[in-house]
CSV table of C-alpha atoms and ligand atoms in Angstrom, one decimal:
chain,number,residue,atom,x,y,z
I,1,UNK,CA,119.2,113.4,93.2
I,2,UNK,CA,119.5,116.3,90.8
I,3,UNK,CA,119.7,115.5,87.1
I,4,UNK,CA,123.4,116.5,86.7
I,5,UNK,CA,124.5,114.1,89.5
I,6,UNK,CA,122.2,111.5,88.0
I,7,UNK,CA,123.8,111.7,84.6
I,8,UNK,CA,127.2,111.5,86.2
I,9,UNK,CA,126.2,108.4,88.1
I,10,UNK,CA,124.8,106.9,85.0
I,11,UNK,CA,128.1,107.4,83.2
I,12,UNK,CA,130.0,105.8,86.0
I,13,UNK,CA,127.7,102.8,86.2
I,14,UNK,CA,127.3,102.0,82.6
I,15,UNK,CA,130.6,102.0,80.7
I,16,UNK,CA,129.9,100.6,77.2
I,17,UNK,CA,127.0,98.4,76.2
I,18,UNK,CA,124.5,101.1,75.3
I,19,UNK,CA,124.6,103.9,72.9
I,20,UNK,CA,122.6,106.9,71.7
I,21,UNK,CA,120.6,109.5,73.5
I,22,UNK,CA,119.8,109.4,77.2
I,23,UNK,CA,116.1,109.0,77.8
I,24,UNK,CA,114.8,110.8,81.0
I,25,UNK,CA,111.4,109.5,82.2
I,26,UNK,CA,109.4,110.9,85.1
I,27,UNK,CA,106.4,109.0,86.6
I,28,UNK,CA,104.7,110.4,89.6
I,29,UNK,CA,103.4,108.8,92.8
I,30,UNK,CA,99.8,109.6,93.7
I,31,UNK,CA,97.6,110.5,96.6
I,32,UNK,CA,94.1,109.2,96.6
I,33,UNK,CA,91.7,112.0,97.8
I,34,UNK,CA,88.8,109.6,98.2
I,35,UNK,CA,87.5,106.3,96.9
I,36,UNK,CA,89.5,103.7,98.8
I,37,UNK,CA,89.2,100.0,98.1
I,38,UNK,CA,86.6,100.7,95.5
I,39,UNK,CA,88.7,100.2,92.3
I,40,UNK,CA,88.5,96.4,92.4
I,41,UNK,CA,84.8,96.7,93.0
I,42,UNK,CA,84.2,98.5,89.7
I,43,UNK,CA,83.6,101.7,91.6
I,44,UNK,CA,84.9,105.3,91.4
I,45,UNK,CA,88.2,106.7,92.7
I,46,UNK,CA,89.5,110.2,92.9
I,47,UNK,CA,93.3,110.4,93.0
I,48,UNK,CA,95.8,113.0,91.9
I,49,UNK,CA,99.4,112.7,90.8
I,50,UNK,CA,101.8,114.3,93.2
I,51,UNK,CA,105.0,116.2,92.8
I,52,UNK,CA,107.1,113.2,93.9
I,53,UNK,CA,108.2,110.8,91.3
I,54,UNK,CA,110.3,108.0,90.0
I,55,UNK,CA,113.0,109.2,87.6
I,56,UNK,CA,114.6,106.7,85.2
I,57,UNK,CA,117.6,107.6,83.0
I,58,UNK,CA,117.9,105.1,80.2
I,59,UNK,CA,119.9,104.4,77.1
I,60,UNK,CA,119.1,101.8,74.4
I,61,UNK,CA,121.2,98.7,74.2
I,62,UNK,CA,121.7,96.8,71.0
I,63,UNK,CA,121.0,93.4,72.6
I,64,UNK,CA,118.2,91.9,74.5
I,65,UNK,CA,119.6,92.8,78.0
I,66,UNK,CA,118.3,95.2,80.6
I,67,UNK,CA,120.8,96.4,83.2
I,68,UNK,CA,119.0,98.3,85.8
I,69,UNK,CA,120.5,100.1,88.8
I,70,UNK,CA,118.3,101.2,91.7
I,71,UNK,CA,119.7,104.2,93.6
I,72,UNK,CA,117.6,103.5,96.7
I,73,UNK,CA,118.9,99.9,97.1
I,74,UNK,CA,122.3,100.5,95.5
I,75,UNK,CA,121.8,97.3,93.6
I,76,UNK,CA,122.0,96.5,89.9
I,77,UNK,CA,120.0,93.7,88.3
I,78,UNK,CA,120.4,92.2,84.8
I,79,UNK,CA,117.6,90.4,82.9
I,80,UNK,CA,116.8,89.5,79.3
I,81,UNK,CA,113.9,90.9,77.3
I,82,UNK,CA,114.4,88.6,74.3
I,83,UNK,CA,113.0,85.6,76.2
I,84,UNK,CA,110.8,85.1,79.3
I,85,UNK,CA,111.9,87.4,82.1
I,86,UNK,CA,112.8,85.3,85.2
I,87,UNK,CA,111.0,86.0,88.5
I,88,UNK,CA,114.1,86.0,90.5
I,89,UNK,CA,116.4,88.6,92.1
I,90,UNK,CA,115.6,91.2,94.8
I,91,UNK,CA,112.0,92.0,95.5
I,92,UNK,CA,112.2,95.6,94.2
I,93,UNK,CA,113.2,94.3,90.8
I,94,UNK,CA,110.0,92.3,90.3
I,95,UNK,CA,108.1,95.5,89.4
I,96,UNK,CA,110.2,96.4,86.4
I,97,UNK,CA,110.7,92.8,85.5
I,98,UNK,CA,107.0,92.2,85.3
I,99,UNK,CA,106.6,95.3,83.0
I,100,UNK,CA,109.4,94.1,80.7
I,101,UNK,CA,107.8,90.7,80.5
I,102,UNK,CA,104.3,91.9,79.5
I,103,UNK,CA,105.8,94.4,76.9
I,104,UNK,CA,107.8,91.5,75.5
I,105,UNK,CA,104.8,89.2,75.3
I,106,UNK,CA,103.0,92.0,73.5
I,107,UNK,CA,105.9,92.1,71.1
I,108,UNK,CA,106.5,95.8,71.7
I,109,UNK,CA,110.1,95.4,72.8
I,110,UNK,CA,113.0,93.3,71.7
I,111,UNK,CA,115.9,95.4,72.7
I,112,UNK,CA,117.1,96.2,76.2
I,113,UNK,CA,118.5,99.2,78.0
I,114,UNK,CA,120.9,100.4,80.6
I,115,UNK,CA,118.9,102.3,83.2
I,116,UNK,CA,119.3,104.1,86.5
I,117,UNK,CA,116.2,104.5,88.7
I,118,UNK,CA,115.8,106.9,91.6
I,119,UNK,CA,112.7,108.0,93.4
I,120,UNK,CA,111.5,110.5,96.1
I,121,UNK,CA,108.2,108.7,96.6
I,122,UNK,CA,108.5,107.1,100.0
I,123,UNK,CA,108.7,103.3,99.7
I,124,UNK,CA,105.8,101.4,101.3
I,125,UNK,CA,104.1,104.7,102.2
I,126,UNK,CA,100.9,104.2,100.3
I,127,UNK,CA,101.8,106.8,97.7
I,128,UNK,CA,102.2,104.3,94.8
I,129,UNK,CA,106.0,104.0,94.8
I,130,UNK,CA,105.4,100.6,93.0
I,131,UNK,CA,103.0,101.9,90.3
I,132,UNK,CA,105.3,104.9,89.6
I,133,UNK,CA,108.2,102.4,89.1
I,134,UNK,CA,106.1,100.2,86.8
I,135,UNK,CA,104.9,103.1,84.7
I,136,UNK,CA,108.4,104.7,84.5
I,137,UNK,CA,109.8,101.4,83.4
I,138,UNK,CA,107.2,101.0,80.7
I,139,UNK,CA,107.9,104.5,79.3
I,140,UNK,CA,111.6,103.9,79.3
I,141,UNK,CA,111.5,100.5,77.6
I,142,UNK,CA,109.0,101.7,75.0
I,143,UNK,CA,111.2,104.8,74.3
I,144,UNK,CA,114.3,102.6,74.0
I,145,UNK,CA,112.4,100.5,71.5
I,146,UNK,CA,110.8,103.4,69.6
I,147,UNK,CA,107.5,101.8,70.4
I,148,UNK,CA,104.2,103.4,71.3
I,149,UNK,CA,101.4,102.3,73.5
I,150,UNK,CA,98.0,103.7,74.3
I,151,UNK,CA,98.0,104.9,78.0
I,152,UNK,CA,95.1,102.8,79.1
I,153,UNK,CA,96.8,99.7,77.7
I,154,UNK,CA,100.0,100.8,79.4
I,155,UNK,CA,98.3,101.2,82.7
I,156,UNK,CA,96.7,97.8,82.4
I,157,UNK,CA,100.1,96.2,81.4
I,158,UNK,CA,101.6,97.7,84.6
I,159,UNK,CA,98.7,96.2,86.6
I,160,UNK,CA,99.4,92.8,85.0
I,161,UNK,CA,103.0,93.2,86.0
I,162,UNK,CA,102.1,93.8,89.6
I,163,UNK,CA,99.7,90.9,89.7
I,164,UNK,CA,102.0,88.4,88.1
I,165,UNK,CA,105.5,89.4,89.4
I,166,UNK,CA,105.4,90.7,92.9
I,167,UNK,CA,102.0,89.0,93.1
I,168,UNK,CA,99.9,91.9,94.5
I,169,UNK,CA,96.3,91.7,93.3
I,170,UNK,CA,95.9,95.5,93.0
I,171,UNK,CA,93.2,97.4,91.3
I,172,UNK,CA,93.8,99.9,88.4
I,173,UNK,CA,93.8,103.2,90.3
I,174,UNK,CA,97.6,103.7,90.9
I,175,UNK,CA,98.8,102.8,87.4
I,176,UNK,CA,96.1,104.9,85.8
I,177,UNK,CA,96.8,108.1,87.7
I,178,UNK,CA,100.6,107.7,87.4
I,179,UNK,CA,100.3,107.4,83.7
I,180,UNK,CA,97.4,109.9,83.1
I,181,UNK,CA,97.5,112.5,85.8
I,182,UNK,CA,97.1,116.1,84.8
I,183,UNK,CA,98.7,119.2,86.4
I,184,UNK,CA,96.1,121.1,88.3
I,185,UNK,CA,93.5,118.3,88.3
I,186,UNK,CA,92.3,115.4,90.3
I,187,UNK,CA,90.9,112.5,88.3
I,188,UNK,CA,87.6,110.9,88.9
I,189,UNK,CA,88.1,107.5,87.4
I,190,UNK,CA,85.2,105.1,86.7
I,191,UNK,CA,87.0,101.8,87.3
I,192,UNK,CA,84.2,99.9,85.4
I,193,UNK,CA,84.4,101.5,82.0
I,194,UNK,CA,87.7,103.3,82.7
I,195,UNK,CA,86.4,106.7,81.7
I,196,UNK,CA,87.9,109.7,83.4
I,197,UNK,CA,86.7,113.2,84.4
I,198,UNK,CA,89.4,115.7,85.2
I,199,UNK,CA,88.4,117.7,88.2
I,200,UNK,CA,90.1,121.1,88.7
I,201,UNK,CA,92.2,121.3,91.8
I,202,UNK,CA,94.2,124.5,91.5
I,203,UNK,CA,92.6,126.9,93.9
I,204,UNK,CA,95.4,129.1,95.2
I,205,UNK,CA,93.8,129.1,98.7
I,206,UNK,CA,93.6,125.3,98.9
I,207,UNK,CA,96.3,122.9,99.9
I,208,UNK,CA,96.6,119.1,99.8
I,209,UNK,CA,98.8,117.9,102.7
I,210,UNK,CA,100.2,114.5,103.1
I,211,UNK,CA,101.5,113.2,106.4
I,212,UNK,CA,103.4,109.9,106.5
I,213,UNK,CA,102.8,107.9,109.7
I,214,UNK,CA,106.1,106.2,108.9
I,215,UNK,CA,104.5,102.9,109.6
I,216,UNK,CA,105.3,100.7,106.6
I,217,UNK,CA,102.4,98.7,105.3
I,218,UNK,CA,104.2,95.4,105.1
I,219,UNK,CA,101.3,93.1,105.9
I,220,UNK,CA,99.2,94.6,103.3
I,221,UNK,CA,99.2,91.9,100.6
I,222,UNK,CA,97.5,89.2,102.7
I,223,UNK,CA,94.9,91.6,104.2
I,224,UNK,CA,94.3,93.2,100.8
I,225,UNK,CA,93.6,89.8,99.2
I,226,UNK,CA,91.3,88.9,102.1
I,227,UNK,CA,89.3,92.1,101.5
I,228,UNK,CA,88.9,91.3,97.9
I,229,UNK,CA,87.5,87.9,98.7
I,230,UNK,CA,85.1,89.3,101.3
I,231,UNK,CA,83.8,91.7,98.6
I,232,UNK,CA,83.3,88.8,96.2
I,233,UNK,CA,81.5,86.8,98.9
I,234,UNK,CA,79.1,89.8,99.5
I,235,UNK,CA,78.4,90.0,95.7
I,236,UNK,CA,77.6,86.2,95.6
I,237,UNK,CA,75.1,86.6,98.4
I,238,UNK,CA,73.4,89.8,97.1
I,239,UNK,CA,73.1,88.1,93.7
I,240,UNK,CA,70.8,85.5,95.1
I,241,UNK,CA,68.1,88.1,95.4
I,242,UNK,CA,69.4,90.6,92.9
I,243,UNK,CA,70.7,88.7,89.9
I,244,UNK,CA,71.8,91.8,88.1
I,245,UNK,CA,74.4,92.7,90.7
I,246,UNK,CA,77.8,91.6,89.3
I,247,UNK,CA,79.9,93.8,91.5
I,248,UNK,CA,79.4,96.0,94.6
I,249,UNK,CA,79.1,98.9,92.2
I,250,UNK,CA,75.7,97.6,91.2
I,251,UNK,CA,74.5,97.2,94.8
I,252,UNK,CA,72.9,99.9,97.0
I,253,UNK,CA,72.4,99.8,100.8
I,254,UNK,CA,68.8,98.6,100.3
I,255,UNK,CA,70.0,95.5,98.4
I,256,UNK,CA,72.7,94.9,101.0
I,257,UNK,CA,70.2,95.2,103.9
I,258,UNK,CA,67.9,92.8,102.0
I,259,UNK,CA,70.7,90.3,101.7
I,260,UNK,CA,71.8,90.6,105.3
I,261,UNK,CA,70.2,87.4,106.6
I,262,UNK,CA,72.8,84.7,106.7
I,263,UNK,CA,75.6,87.1,105.7
I,264,UNK,CA,78.7,87.1,107.9
I,265,UNK,CA,78.7,90.4,109.8
I,266,UNK,CA,82.2,91.1,108.7
I,267,UNK,CA,81.3,90.6,105.1
I,268,UNK,CA,78.4,92.9,105.6
I,269,UNK,CA,80.6,95.7,107.0
I,270,UNK,CA,83.1,95.3,104.2
I,271,UNK,CA,80.4,95.7,101.6
I,272,UNK,CA,78.8,98.6,103.4
I,273,UNK,CA,82.2,100.4,103.2
I,274,UNK,CA,82.5,99.9,99.5
I,275,UNK,CA,78.9,100.9,98.7
I,276,UNK,CA,79.0,104.0,100.8
I,277,UNK,CA,82.5,104.9,99.6
I,278,UNK,CA,81.5,104.8,96.0
I,279,UNK,CA,78.7,107.3,96.8
I,280,UNK,CA,81.1,109.5,98.8
I,281,UNK,CA,83.5,109.6,95.9
I,282,UNK,CA,81.0,110.8,93.3
I,283,UNK,CA,79.7,113.4,95.8
I,284,UNK,CA,83.3,114.5,96.6
I,285,UNK,CA,84.1,115.1,92.9
I,286,UNK,CA,81.0,117.2,92.6
I,287,UNK,CA,81.8,119.2,95.7
I,288,UNK,CA,85.4,119.8,94.6
I,289,UNK,CA,84.1,121.0,91.2
I,290,UNK,CA,81.8,123.4,93.1
I,291,UNK,CA,84.7,124.5,95.4
I,292,UNK,CA,82.6,123.4,98.3
I,293,UNK,CA,85.6,122.3,100.4
I,294,UNK,CA,83.6,122.0,103.6
I,295,UNK,CA,81.5,119.3,101.9
I,296,UNK,CA,84.7,117.6,100.6
I,297,UNK,CA,86.2,117.5,104.0
I,298,UNK,CA,83.1,116.0,105.6
I,299,UNK,CA,83.2,113.2,103.0
I,300,UNK,CA,86.9,112.6,103.8
I,301,UNK,CA,86.2,112.2,107.5
I,302,UNK,CA,83.3,109.9,106.6
I,303,UNK,CA,85.6,107.8,104.4
I,304,UNK,CA,88.2,107.5,107.2
I,305,UNK,CA,85.6,106.3,109.7
I,306,UNK,CA,84.3,103.8,107.2
I,307,UNK,CA,87.8,102.5,106.4
I,308,UNK,CA,88.6,102.3,110.1
I,309,UNK,CA,85.4,100.7,111.4
I,310,UNK,CA,83.8,98.8,108.5
I,311,UNK,CA,86.8,97.9,106.3
I,312,UNK,CA,89.3,97.6,109.1
I,313,UNK,CA,92.3,98.8,107.1
I,314,UNK,CA,93.4,101.7,109.3
I,315,UNK,CA,95.8,101.6,112.3
I,316,UNK,CA,96.3,103.5,115.5
I,317,UNK,CA,98.9,105.8,113.9
I,318,UNK,CA,96.7,106.8,111.0
I,319,UNK,CA,93.8,107.4,113.3
I,320,UNK,CA,96.0,109.6,115.5
I,321,UNK,CA,97.0,111.7,112.5
I,322,UNK,CA,93.4,112.2,111.4
I,323,UNK,CA,92.4,113.2,115.0
I,324,UNK,CA,95.3,115.7,115.2
I,325,UNK,CA,94.3,117.3,111.9
I,326,UNK,CA,90.6,117.4,112.7
I,327,UNK,CA,91.0,120.2,115.4
I,328,UNK,CA,93.4,122.4,113.4
I,329,UNK,CA,91.5,125.6,112.1
I,330,UNK,CA,91.4,125.7,108.3
I,331,UNK,CA,91.5,121.9,107.9
I,332,UNK,CA,88.5,120.8,105.9
I,333,UNK,CA,89.0,117.1,106.2
I,334,UNK,CA,91.5,114.3,106.5
I,335,UNK,CA,91.6,110.5,105.9
I,336,UNK,CA,94.0,107.6,105.5
I,337,UNK,CA,95.0,107.2,101.9
I,338,UNK,CA,96.0,104.1,99.9
I,339,UNK,CA,95.7,100.5,100.9
I,340,UNK,CA,96.1,101.2,104.6
I,341,UNK,CA,97.8,99.4,107.5
I,342,UNK,CA,100.2,102.3,107.7
I,343,UNK,CA,101.4,104.8,105.1
I,344,UNK,CA,99.9,108.2,104.9
I,345,UNK,CA,96.9,110.4,105.6
I,346,UNK,CA,95.8,113.1,103.2
I,347,UNK,CA,94.3,116.4,104.4
I,348,UNK,CA,92.5,119.2,102.6
I,349,UNK,CA,93.1,122.6,104.1
I,350,UNK,CA,93.4,126.3,103.5
I,351,UNK,CA,96.8,127.6,102.4
I,352,UNK,CA,97.1,129.4,105.8
I,353,UNK,CA,96.6,126.2,107.7
I,354,UNK,CA,99.6,124.2,106.4
I,355,UNK,CA,102.1,125.6,108.9
I,356,UNK,CA,99.8,125.1,111.9
I,357,UNK,CA,98.9,121.6,110.8
I,358,UNK,CA,102.5,120.6,110.3
I,359,UNK,CA,103.5,122.0,113.7
I,360,UNK,CA,100.6,120.3,115.4
I,361,UNK,CA,101.5,116.9,113.9
I,362,UNK,CA,105.1,117.4,114.8
I,363,UNK,CA,104.3,118.1,118.5
I,364,UNK,CA,101.3,115.7,119.0
I,365,UNK,CA,102.0,112.6,116.9
I,366,UNK,CA,105.2,111.6,118.8
I,367,UNK,CA,103.3,112.0,122.1
I,368,UNK,CA,100.4,109.8,120.9
I,369,UNK,CA,102.5,107.1,119.1
I,370,UNK,CA,106.1,107.4,120.0
I,371,UNK,CA,106.9,107.9,116.3
I,372,UNK,CA,107.7,110.8,114.1
I,373,UNK,CA,105.6,111.7,111.0
I,374,UNK,CA,106.8,113.3,107.8
I,375,UNK,CA,104.4,116.0,106.6
I,376,UNK,CA,104.5,117.9,103.3
I,377,UNK,CA,102.1,119.9,101.1
I,378,UNK,CA,101.8,118.7,97.5
I,379,UNK,CA,100.1,119.8,94.2
I,380,UNK,CA,98.2,118.0,91.5
I,381,UNK,CA,101.0,117.2,89.0
I,382,UNK,CA,101.5,115.9,85.5
I,383,UNK,CA,101.4,112.2,84.8
I,384,UNK,CA,104.3,110.2,83.4
I,385,UNK,CA,106.3,111.8,80.6
I,386,UNK,CA,109.6,111.9,78.9
I,387,UNK,CA,111.6,115.0,79.6
I,388,UNK,CA,113.0,116.4,76.4
U,1,GLA,C1,96.3,99.9,96.7
U,1,GLA,C2,96.0,99.3,95.3
U,1,GLA,C3,94.9,100.1,94.6
U,1,GLA,C4,93.7,100.3,95.5
U,1,GLA,C5,94.2,100.8,96.9
U,1,GLA,C6,93.0,100.9,97.8
U,1,GLA,O1,96.9,101.2,96.5
U,1,GLA,O2,97.2,99.2,94.5
U,1,GLA,O3,94.6,99.4,93.4
U,1,GLA,O4,92.9,99.2,95.6
U,1,GLA,O5,95.2,100.0,97.4
U,1,GLA,O6,92.1,101.9,97.4
């Protein structure tokens, strides 16, 4: 929805109740280039913010009420911010409600807002539609309350919201990149000490292409939790011989091999994915900095295989998309991106290859899967901000 129609819709929805200036917040979705299922293992991730975003138009209210309309569901919810925010209502509203609750607990907000939310990040597509909603809500509520928050704290607050309201035990990657992405850069994030390195990604001959399998990752929460537990189990077993290992970040393949005896083979494979993926992510960032895209692509394919075979979070449709991309001239690499079980693949290719890649997916993917994919090129974009 363009901004003029959005303003019009806001005026129609909210007659009275709020006053003052309209606040316009943008918070992007993200694509993870590499470093999958490493964030909750203290590892590295390398995502970038994309040019698809959640937009919230908001206006301060003079009471403790939030009225929030979601354009995608055509529903409006109301909840208080001057007392505990109830965990009820439609599922989509749990994300902004969780954010409101944590900002309230931190005594950063007391007053509510009228707000209209709309997004072009595909829902359940693995491009962080949830995190962008959380981050946008935090920016809007803080602005309506004239409050400030450090961006690291804001990202952590949004993660708290996701853990405690919808109940998804996510890592920190999505909220960090939505809040702190930079135009023209991917971000190498150390999920242990939360330090970041901005890696230039603005070569005019390079493209980042996303293809959505249009399989919604609905089962993801249970599977995700199971993977987290398997990683914790691996750490417990490795610790027996290597007491200094407190997360898979601290382990290498030798330590894992040395701890193999008595380890469930599935747990072994899960840990192998995480340990090798952390290494691939560091190597990827270095290769991207050196503009060695062939090396980047190799690491991406390696990541996909590891996610498919060792971590078991891919699906036939994502595998099909990667296989289609693999044979297109000019494609350096491709892999599933995000939590898995559906959602998108990300490919790195030359500018010339985008049209062929898109056409190839359009013709081959339906034959292989009976479904249609949605393919688009994207660019490394700015993190969340208020539009003046
Ligand atoms: C989801 C989570 C992230 C991360 C990825 C997998 O997107 O929200 O924290 O764990 O899955 O890399």
